[in-house]
Structures are given as C-alpha cells and as structure tokens.
mmCIF file of C-alpha atoms and ligand atoms in Angstrom:
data_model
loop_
_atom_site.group_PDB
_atom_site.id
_atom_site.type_symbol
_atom_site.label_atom_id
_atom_site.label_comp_id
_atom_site.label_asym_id
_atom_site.label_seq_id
_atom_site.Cartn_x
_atom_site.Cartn_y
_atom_site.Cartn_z
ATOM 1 C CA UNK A 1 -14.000 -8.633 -15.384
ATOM 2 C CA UNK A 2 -10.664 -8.352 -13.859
ATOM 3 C CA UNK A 3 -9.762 -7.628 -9.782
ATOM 4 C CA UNK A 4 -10.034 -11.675 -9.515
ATOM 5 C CA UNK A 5 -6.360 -12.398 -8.783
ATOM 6 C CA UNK A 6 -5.028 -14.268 -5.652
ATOM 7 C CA UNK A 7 -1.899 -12.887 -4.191
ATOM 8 C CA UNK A 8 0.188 -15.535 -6.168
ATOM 9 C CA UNK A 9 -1.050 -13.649 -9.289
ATOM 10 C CA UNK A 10 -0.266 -10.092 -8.667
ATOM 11 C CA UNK A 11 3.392 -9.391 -10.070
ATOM 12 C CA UNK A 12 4.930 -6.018 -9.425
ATOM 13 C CA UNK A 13 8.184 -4.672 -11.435
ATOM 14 C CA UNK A 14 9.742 -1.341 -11.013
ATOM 15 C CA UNK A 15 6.948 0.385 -12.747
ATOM 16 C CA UNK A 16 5.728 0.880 -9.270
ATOM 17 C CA UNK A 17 8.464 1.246 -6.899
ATOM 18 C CA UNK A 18 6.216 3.713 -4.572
ATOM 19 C CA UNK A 19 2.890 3.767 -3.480
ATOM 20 C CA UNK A 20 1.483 6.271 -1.550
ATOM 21 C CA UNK A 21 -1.682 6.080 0.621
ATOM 22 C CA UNK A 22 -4.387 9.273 1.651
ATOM 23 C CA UNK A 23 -6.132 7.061 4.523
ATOM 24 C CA UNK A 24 -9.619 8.502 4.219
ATOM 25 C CA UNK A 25 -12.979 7.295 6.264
ATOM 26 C CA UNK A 26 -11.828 6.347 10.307
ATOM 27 C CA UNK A 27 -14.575 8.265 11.041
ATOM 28 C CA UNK A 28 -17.155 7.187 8.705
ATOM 29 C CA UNK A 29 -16.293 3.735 9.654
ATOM 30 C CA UNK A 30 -16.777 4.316 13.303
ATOM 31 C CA UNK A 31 -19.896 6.440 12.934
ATOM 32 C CA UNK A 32 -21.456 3.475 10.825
ATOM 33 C CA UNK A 33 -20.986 1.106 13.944
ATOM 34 C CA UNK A 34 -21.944 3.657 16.282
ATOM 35 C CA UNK A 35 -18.440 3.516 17.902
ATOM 36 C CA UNK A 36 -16.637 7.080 18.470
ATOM 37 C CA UNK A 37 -14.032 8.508 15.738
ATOM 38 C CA UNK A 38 -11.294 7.111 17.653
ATOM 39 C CA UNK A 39 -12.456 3.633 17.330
ATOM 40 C CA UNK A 40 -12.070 4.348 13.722
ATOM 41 C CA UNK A 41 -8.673 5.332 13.842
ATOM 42 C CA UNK A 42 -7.604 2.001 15.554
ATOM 43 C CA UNK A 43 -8.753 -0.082 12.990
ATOM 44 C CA UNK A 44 -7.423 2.479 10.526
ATOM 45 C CA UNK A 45 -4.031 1.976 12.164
ATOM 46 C CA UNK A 46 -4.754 -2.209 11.803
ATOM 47 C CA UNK A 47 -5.177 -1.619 8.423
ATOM 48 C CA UNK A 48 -2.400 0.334 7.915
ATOM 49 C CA UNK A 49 0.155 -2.409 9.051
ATOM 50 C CA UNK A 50 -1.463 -5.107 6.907
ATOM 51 C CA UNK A 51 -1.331 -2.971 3.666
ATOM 52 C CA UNK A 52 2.490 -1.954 4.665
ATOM 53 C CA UNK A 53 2.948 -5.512 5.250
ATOM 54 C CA UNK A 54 1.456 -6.494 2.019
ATOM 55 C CA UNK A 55 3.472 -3.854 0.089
ATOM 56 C CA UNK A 56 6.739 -5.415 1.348
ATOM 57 C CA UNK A 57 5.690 -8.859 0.389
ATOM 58 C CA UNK A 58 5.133 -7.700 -2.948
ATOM 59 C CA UNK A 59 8.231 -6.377 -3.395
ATOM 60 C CA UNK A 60 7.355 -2.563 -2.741
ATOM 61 C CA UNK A 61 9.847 -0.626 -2.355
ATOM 62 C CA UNK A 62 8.346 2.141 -1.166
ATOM 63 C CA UNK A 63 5.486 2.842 0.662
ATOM 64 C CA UNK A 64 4.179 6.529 2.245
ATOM 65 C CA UNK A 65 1.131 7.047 4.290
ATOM 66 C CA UNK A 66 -0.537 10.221 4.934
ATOM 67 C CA UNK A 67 -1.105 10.043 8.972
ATOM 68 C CA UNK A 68 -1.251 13.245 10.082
ATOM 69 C CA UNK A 69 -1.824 16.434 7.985
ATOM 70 C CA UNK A 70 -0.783 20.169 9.436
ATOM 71 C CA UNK A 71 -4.730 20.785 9.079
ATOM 72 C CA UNK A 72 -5.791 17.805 11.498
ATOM 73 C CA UNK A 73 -4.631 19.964 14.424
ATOM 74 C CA UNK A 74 -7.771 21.303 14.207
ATOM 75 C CA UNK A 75 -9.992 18.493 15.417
ATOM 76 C CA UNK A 76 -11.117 18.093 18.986
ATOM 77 C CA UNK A 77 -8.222 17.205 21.634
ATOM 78 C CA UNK A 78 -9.054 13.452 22.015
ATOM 79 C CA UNK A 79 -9.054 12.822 18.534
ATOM 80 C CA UNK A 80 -5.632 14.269 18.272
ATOM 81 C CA UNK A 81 -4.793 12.361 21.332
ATOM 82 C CA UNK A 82 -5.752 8.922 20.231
ATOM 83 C CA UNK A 83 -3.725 9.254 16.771
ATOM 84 C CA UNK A 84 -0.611 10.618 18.626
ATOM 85 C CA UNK A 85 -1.033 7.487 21.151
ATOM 86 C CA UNK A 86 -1.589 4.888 17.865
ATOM 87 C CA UNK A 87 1.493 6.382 16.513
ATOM 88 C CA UNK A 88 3.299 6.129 19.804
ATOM 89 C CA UNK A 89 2.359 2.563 20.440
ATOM 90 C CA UNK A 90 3.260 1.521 16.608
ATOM 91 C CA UNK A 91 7.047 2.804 17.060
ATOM 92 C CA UNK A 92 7.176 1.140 20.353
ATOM 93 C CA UNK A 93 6.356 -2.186 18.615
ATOM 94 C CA UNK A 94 8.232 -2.063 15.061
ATOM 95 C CA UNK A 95 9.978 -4.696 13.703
ATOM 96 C CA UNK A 96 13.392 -3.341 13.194
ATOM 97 C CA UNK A 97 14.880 -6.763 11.346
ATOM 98 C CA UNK A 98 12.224 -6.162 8.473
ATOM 99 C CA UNK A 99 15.146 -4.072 6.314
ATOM 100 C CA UNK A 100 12.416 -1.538 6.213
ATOM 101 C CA UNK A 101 13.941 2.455 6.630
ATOM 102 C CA UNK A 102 11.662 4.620 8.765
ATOM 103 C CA UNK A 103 11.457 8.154 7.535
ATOM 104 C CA UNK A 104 8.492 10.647 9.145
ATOM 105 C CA UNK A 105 7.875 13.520 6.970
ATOM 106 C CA UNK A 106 6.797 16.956 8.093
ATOM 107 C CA UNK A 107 7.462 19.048 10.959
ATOM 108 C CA UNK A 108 8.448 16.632 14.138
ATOM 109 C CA UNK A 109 9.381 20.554 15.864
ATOM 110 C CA UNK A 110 5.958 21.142 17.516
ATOM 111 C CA UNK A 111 5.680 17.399 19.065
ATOM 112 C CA UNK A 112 6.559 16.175 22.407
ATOM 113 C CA UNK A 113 10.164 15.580 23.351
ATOM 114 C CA UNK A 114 9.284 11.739 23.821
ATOM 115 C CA UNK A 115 7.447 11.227 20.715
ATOM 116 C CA UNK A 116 9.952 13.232 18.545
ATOM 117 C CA UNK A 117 12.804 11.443 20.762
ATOM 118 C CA UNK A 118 11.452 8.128 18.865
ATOM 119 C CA UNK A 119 10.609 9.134 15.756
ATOM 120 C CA UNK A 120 14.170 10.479 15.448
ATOM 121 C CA UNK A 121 15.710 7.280 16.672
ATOM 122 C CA UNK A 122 14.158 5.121 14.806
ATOM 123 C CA UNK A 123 14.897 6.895 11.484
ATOM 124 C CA UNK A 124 18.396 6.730 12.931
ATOM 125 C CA UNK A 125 18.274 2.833 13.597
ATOM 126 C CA UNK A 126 16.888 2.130 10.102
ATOM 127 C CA UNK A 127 18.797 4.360 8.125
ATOM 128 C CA UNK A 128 20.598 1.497 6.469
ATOM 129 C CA UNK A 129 17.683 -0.795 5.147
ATOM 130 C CA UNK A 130 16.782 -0.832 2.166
ATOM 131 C CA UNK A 131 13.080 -0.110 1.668
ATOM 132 C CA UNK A 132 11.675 3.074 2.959
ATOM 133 C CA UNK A 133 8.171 3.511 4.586
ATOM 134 C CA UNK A 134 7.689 7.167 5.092
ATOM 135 C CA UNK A 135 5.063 8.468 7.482
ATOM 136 C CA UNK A 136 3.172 11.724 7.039
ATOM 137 C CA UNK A 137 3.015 13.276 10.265
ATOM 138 C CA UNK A 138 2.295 16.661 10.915
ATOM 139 C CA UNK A 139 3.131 17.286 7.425
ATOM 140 C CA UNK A 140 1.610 20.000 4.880
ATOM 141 C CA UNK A 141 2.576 19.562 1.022
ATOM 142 C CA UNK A 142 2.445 23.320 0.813
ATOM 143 C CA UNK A 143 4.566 23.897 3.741
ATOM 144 C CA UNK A 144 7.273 21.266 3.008
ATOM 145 C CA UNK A 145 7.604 23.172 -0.389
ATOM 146 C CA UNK A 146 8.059 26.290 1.574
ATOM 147 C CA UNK A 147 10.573 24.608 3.958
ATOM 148 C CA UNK A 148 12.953 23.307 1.150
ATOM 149 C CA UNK A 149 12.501 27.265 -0.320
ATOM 150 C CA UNK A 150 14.083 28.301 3.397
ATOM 151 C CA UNK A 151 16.917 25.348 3.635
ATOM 152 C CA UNK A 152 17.889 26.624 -0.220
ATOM 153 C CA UNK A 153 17.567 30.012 1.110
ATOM 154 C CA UNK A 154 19.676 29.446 4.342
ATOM 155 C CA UNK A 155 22.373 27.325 1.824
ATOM 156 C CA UNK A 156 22.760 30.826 -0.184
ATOM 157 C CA UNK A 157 21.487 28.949 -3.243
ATOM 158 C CA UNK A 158 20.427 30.938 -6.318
ATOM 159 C CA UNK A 159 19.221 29.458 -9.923
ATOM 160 C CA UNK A 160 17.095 27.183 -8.288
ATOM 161 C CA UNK A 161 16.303 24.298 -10.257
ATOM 162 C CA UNK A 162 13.225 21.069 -10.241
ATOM 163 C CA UNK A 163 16.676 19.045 -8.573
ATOM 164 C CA UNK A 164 17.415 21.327 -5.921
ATOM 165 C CA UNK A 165 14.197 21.298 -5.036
ATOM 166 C CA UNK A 166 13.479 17.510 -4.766
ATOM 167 C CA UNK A 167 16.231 16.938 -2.577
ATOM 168 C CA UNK A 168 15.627 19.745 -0.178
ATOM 169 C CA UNK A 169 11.944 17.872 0.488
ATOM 170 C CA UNK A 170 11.160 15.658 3.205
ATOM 171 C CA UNK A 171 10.662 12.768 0.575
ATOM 172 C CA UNK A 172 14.293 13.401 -0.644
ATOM 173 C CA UNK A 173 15.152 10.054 -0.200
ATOM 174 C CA UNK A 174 12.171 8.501 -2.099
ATOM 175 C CA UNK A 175 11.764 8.628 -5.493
ATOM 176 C CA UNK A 176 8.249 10.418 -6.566
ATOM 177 C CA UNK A 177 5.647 8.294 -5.749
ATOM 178 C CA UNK A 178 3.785 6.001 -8.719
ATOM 179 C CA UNK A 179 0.972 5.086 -7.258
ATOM 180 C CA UNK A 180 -1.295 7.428 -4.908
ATOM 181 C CA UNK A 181 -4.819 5.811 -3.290
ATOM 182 C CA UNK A 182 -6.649 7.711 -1.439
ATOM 183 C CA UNK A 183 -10.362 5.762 0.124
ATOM 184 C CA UNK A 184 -13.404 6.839 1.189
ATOM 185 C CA UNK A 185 -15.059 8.218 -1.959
ATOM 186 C CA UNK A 186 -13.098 11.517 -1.833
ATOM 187 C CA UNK A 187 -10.821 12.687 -4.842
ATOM 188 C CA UNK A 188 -8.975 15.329 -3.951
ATOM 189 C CA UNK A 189 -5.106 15.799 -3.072
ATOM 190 C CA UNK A 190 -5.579 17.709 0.418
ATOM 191 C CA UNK A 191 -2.200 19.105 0.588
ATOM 192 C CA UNK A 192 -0.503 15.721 0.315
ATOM 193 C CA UNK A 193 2.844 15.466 -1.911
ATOM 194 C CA UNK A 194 1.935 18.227 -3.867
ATOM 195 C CA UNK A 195 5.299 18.832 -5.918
ATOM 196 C CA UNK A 196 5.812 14.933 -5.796
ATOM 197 C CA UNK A 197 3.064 13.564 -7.772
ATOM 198 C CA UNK A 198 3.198 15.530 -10.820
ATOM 199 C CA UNK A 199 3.228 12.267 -12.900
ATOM 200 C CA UNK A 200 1.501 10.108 -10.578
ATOM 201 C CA UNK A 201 -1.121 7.997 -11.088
ATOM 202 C CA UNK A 202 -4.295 7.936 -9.024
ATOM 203 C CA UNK A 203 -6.704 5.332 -7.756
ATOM 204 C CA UNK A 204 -9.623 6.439 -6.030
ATOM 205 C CA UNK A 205 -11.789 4.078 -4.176
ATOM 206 C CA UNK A 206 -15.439 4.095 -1.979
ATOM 207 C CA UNK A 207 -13.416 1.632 0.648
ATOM 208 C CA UNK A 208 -13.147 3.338 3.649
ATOM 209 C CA UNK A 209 -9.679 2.925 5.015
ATOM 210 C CA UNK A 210 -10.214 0.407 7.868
ATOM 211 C CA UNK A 211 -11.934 -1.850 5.558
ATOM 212 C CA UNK A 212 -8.872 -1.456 2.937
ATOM 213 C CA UNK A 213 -7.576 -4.818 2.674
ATOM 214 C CA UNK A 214 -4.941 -6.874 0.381
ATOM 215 C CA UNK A 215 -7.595 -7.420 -2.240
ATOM 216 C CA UNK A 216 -8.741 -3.329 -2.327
ATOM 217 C CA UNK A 217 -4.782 -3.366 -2.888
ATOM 218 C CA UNK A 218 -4.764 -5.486 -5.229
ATOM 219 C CA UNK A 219 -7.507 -4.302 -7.101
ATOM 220 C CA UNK A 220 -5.350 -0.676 -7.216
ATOM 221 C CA UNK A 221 -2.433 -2.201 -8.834
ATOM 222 C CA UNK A 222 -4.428 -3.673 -11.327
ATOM 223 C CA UNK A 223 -5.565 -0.708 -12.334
ATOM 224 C CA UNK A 224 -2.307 0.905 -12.053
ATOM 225 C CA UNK A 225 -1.264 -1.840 -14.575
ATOM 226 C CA UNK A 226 -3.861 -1.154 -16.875
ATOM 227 C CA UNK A 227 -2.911 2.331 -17.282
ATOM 228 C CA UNK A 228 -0.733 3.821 -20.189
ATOM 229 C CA UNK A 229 2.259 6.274 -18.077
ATOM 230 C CA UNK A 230 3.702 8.289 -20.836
ATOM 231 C CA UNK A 231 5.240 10.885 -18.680
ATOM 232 C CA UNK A 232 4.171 13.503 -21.139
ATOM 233 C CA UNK A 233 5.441 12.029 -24.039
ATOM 234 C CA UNK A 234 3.980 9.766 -26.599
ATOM 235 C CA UNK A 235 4.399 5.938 -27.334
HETATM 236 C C1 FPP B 301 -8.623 10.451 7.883
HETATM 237 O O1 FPP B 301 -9.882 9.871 8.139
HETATM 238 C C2 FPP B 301 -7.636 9.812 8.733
HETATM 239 C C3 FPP B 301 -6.797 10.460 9.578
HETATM 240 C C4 FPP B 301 -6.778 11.932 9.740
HETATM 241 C C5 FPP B 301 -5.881 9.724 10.452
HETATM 242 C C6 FPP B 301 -5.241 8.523 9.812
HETATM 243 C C7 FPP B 301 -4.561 7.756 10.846
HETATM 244 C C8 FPP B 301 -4.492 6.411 10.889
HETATM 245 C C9 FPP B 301 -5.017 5.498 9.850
HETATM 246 C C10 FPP B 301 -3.759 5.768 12.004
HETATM 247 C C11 FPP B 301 -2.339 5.840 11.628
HETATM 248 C C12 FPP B 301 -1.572 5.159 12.594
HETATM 249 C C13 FPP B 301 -0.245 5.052 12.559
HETATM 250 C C14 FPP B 301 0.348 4.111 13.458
HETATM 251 C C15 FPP B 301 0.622 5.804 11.644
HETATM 252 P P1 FPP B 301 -11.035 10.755 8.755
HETATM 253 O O2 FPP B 301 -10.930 10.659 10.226
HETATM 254 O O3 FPP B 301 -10.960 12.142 8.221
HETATM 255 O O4 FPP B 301 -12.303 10.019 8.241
HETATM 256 P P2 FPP B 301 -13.725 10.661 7.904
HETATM 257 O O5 FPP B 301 -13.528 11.518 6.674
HETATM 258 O O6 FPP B 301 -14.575 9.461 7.624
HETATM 259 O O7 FPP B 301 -14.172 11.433 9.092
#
C-alpha cells in the first residue's frame, strides 16, 4: 500500500511547481465538536499555514488557496467577520524574510480601506521573492475571466488569443496550477480557477480541512506522482 512515506521520502521536481488548495469542511469540523463555524475557520486558518509551510519546505514553488469565494458573501455577518479578522491577523504576522511573494487574487475593490491598504502592501513588499503564495479572496473564477475580457477590452485589443488571456488573469504571474485538492468529501470546482486548470490534476479527499495535515499532503502528491499527465497527447 503506498501513503507510508516520512517527509525525508517525498521528493518533488518541477512536475509540480503549483498546488492549489479548495479548503472545504471549517464548518463540519466545528459542528462535529459542537463549537460554532467560526471555531472552524481558526483551525482552518492553522492548517493553512502548516500546509503553506510544508509546501515551501518541499520545494513548492507555488502554492494558491481558495479563502474567500465572491459567493461566501452570502453567509451570516459573523462568519464573514471572523474570516476577514483571520485574514487580517495573518498579514499582520507574515514572515516577510521567507522569499515567499504575496499575491491576493480577486476583487480587493469592495474591502475596507485598511484591509485592502495591507493586502496591497504586502504584495508590494514581496514582489521580489521568488515563490508565490496566492490567496483567493473575494475572488470568482467566472468573474476574473470576465475582468481580463474588460482590461483586453479597455487595452483596445482584438484577435484575442489563450495568451492574452492568461496574462490579463489575476494568476498572471503563476503558471497554471498542477495540482488542485480540494477536502471535505466534495468534488466539484465551485468557481475556483476555472480557465487555469484545464490540465490539472485533481485529488479529492474526505479530510476536512482543519484536520489536513503534512501526511494528507503527502498522501496527495503521491497520488499526483502516480498519475500519467499527457497534456492531451499520447506517450
Ligand atoms: C470552506 O469551508 C471554507 C471557507 C469558506 C473559508 C476558508 C478559510 C480559511 C481556511 C481561513 C483562511 C485564513 C487565511 C488566513 C487566509 P466551509 O465553511 O464551507 O465548510 P463546511 O462545508 O463544512 O460548512
């Protein structure tokens, strides 16, 4: 059986340069302790640092998490409240010697002054590093298509073409990611990276996201290895 390997073991290569995350089940994870949603979301945000931490050990060089979707406006104030604030508190504490590039995709318009303030200066003080971590927030796959339609649109551009539109995205700086996981026992895309992951690969697991440690991560590139990519073609 494999998904036995230590940390020591696990070797990635360029084959997987990007990995992109759909953090599924806060809530299920607080409702299963009795604790409310935003409980969940804590420990989410715990888990997210270890796996981004993780990522860069193993020579990642990429790594996007979905924090944030254009639909989650839609849950009840507090909720909203305590992600914003987890967000808030995370830039406030980064690590800016880590060589890591902070890039937050989707619309920052709608967001406080302060919050958007930081976001924008810390994309500012990274922009030099060398690996990127780009954070979904507020962001709509649909609607960042749309937005690189208006940019084009606005540049006078005609004859579009699959480049124009890739760097007109808010991933522009990424290449497309290899990897996506999404936990929690739910396999669907939910409006994340939608023209990106046309060739990705996808790992779906019943862990909900708090609980998602190094060795769920592990066992995901494992079976990222064990896949064929032939990017349409044939070996
Ligand atoms: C989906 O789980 C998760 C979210 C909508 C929020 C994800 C946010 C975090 C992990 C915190 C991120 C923090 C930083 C610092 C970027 P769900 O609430 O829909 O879970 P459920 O399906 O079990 O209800």
């Amino acid at each position: 059986m494999l998904f036995h390997k230590k940390a020591s073991e696990i070797k990635v290569d360029d084959r997987l340069s990007h990995i992109a995350f759909i953090m599924d089940g806060n809530g299920r994870w607080a409702k299963k302790r009795s604790l409310p949603r935003k409980a969940g979301h804590k420990q989410g945000a715990v888990a997210f640092e270890n796996v981004v931490r993780e990522c860069n050990k193993l020579g990642i060089k990429t790594v996007t998490v979905y924090a944030f979707s254009t639909e989650n406006w839609k849950r009840p104030k507090e909720e909203v409240d305590a992600i914003i604030g987890l967000l808030n508190s995370y830039i406030d504490k980064v690590d800016k010697s880590k060589d890591i590039r902070f890039i937050f995709l989707g619309n920052k318009s709608v967001l406080d002054d302060g919050l958007r303030n930081k976001m924008e200066s810390l994309e500012r003080e990274t922009l030099n590093c060398s690996n990127i971590l780009n954070i979904a927030f507020n962001y709509g796959g649909r609607s960042e298509i749309v937005n690189a339609f208006n940019e084009l649109a606005r540049e006078g551009k005609t004859d579009i073409d699959e480049n124009d539109i890739s760097t007109h995205l808010y991933t522009r700086a990424s290449k497309d990611p290899d990897l996506i996981v999404r936990t929690a026992n739910e396999c669907r895309i939910s409006n994340f990276l939608l023209w990106q992951c046309a060739y990705s690969e996808f790992y779906f697991t019943d862990t909900l996201w708090p609980d998602f440690d190094k060795k769920e991560l592990y066992k995901a590139i494992e079976s990222f290895y064990s896949r064929k990519r032939n990017f349409g073609g044939i070996k």
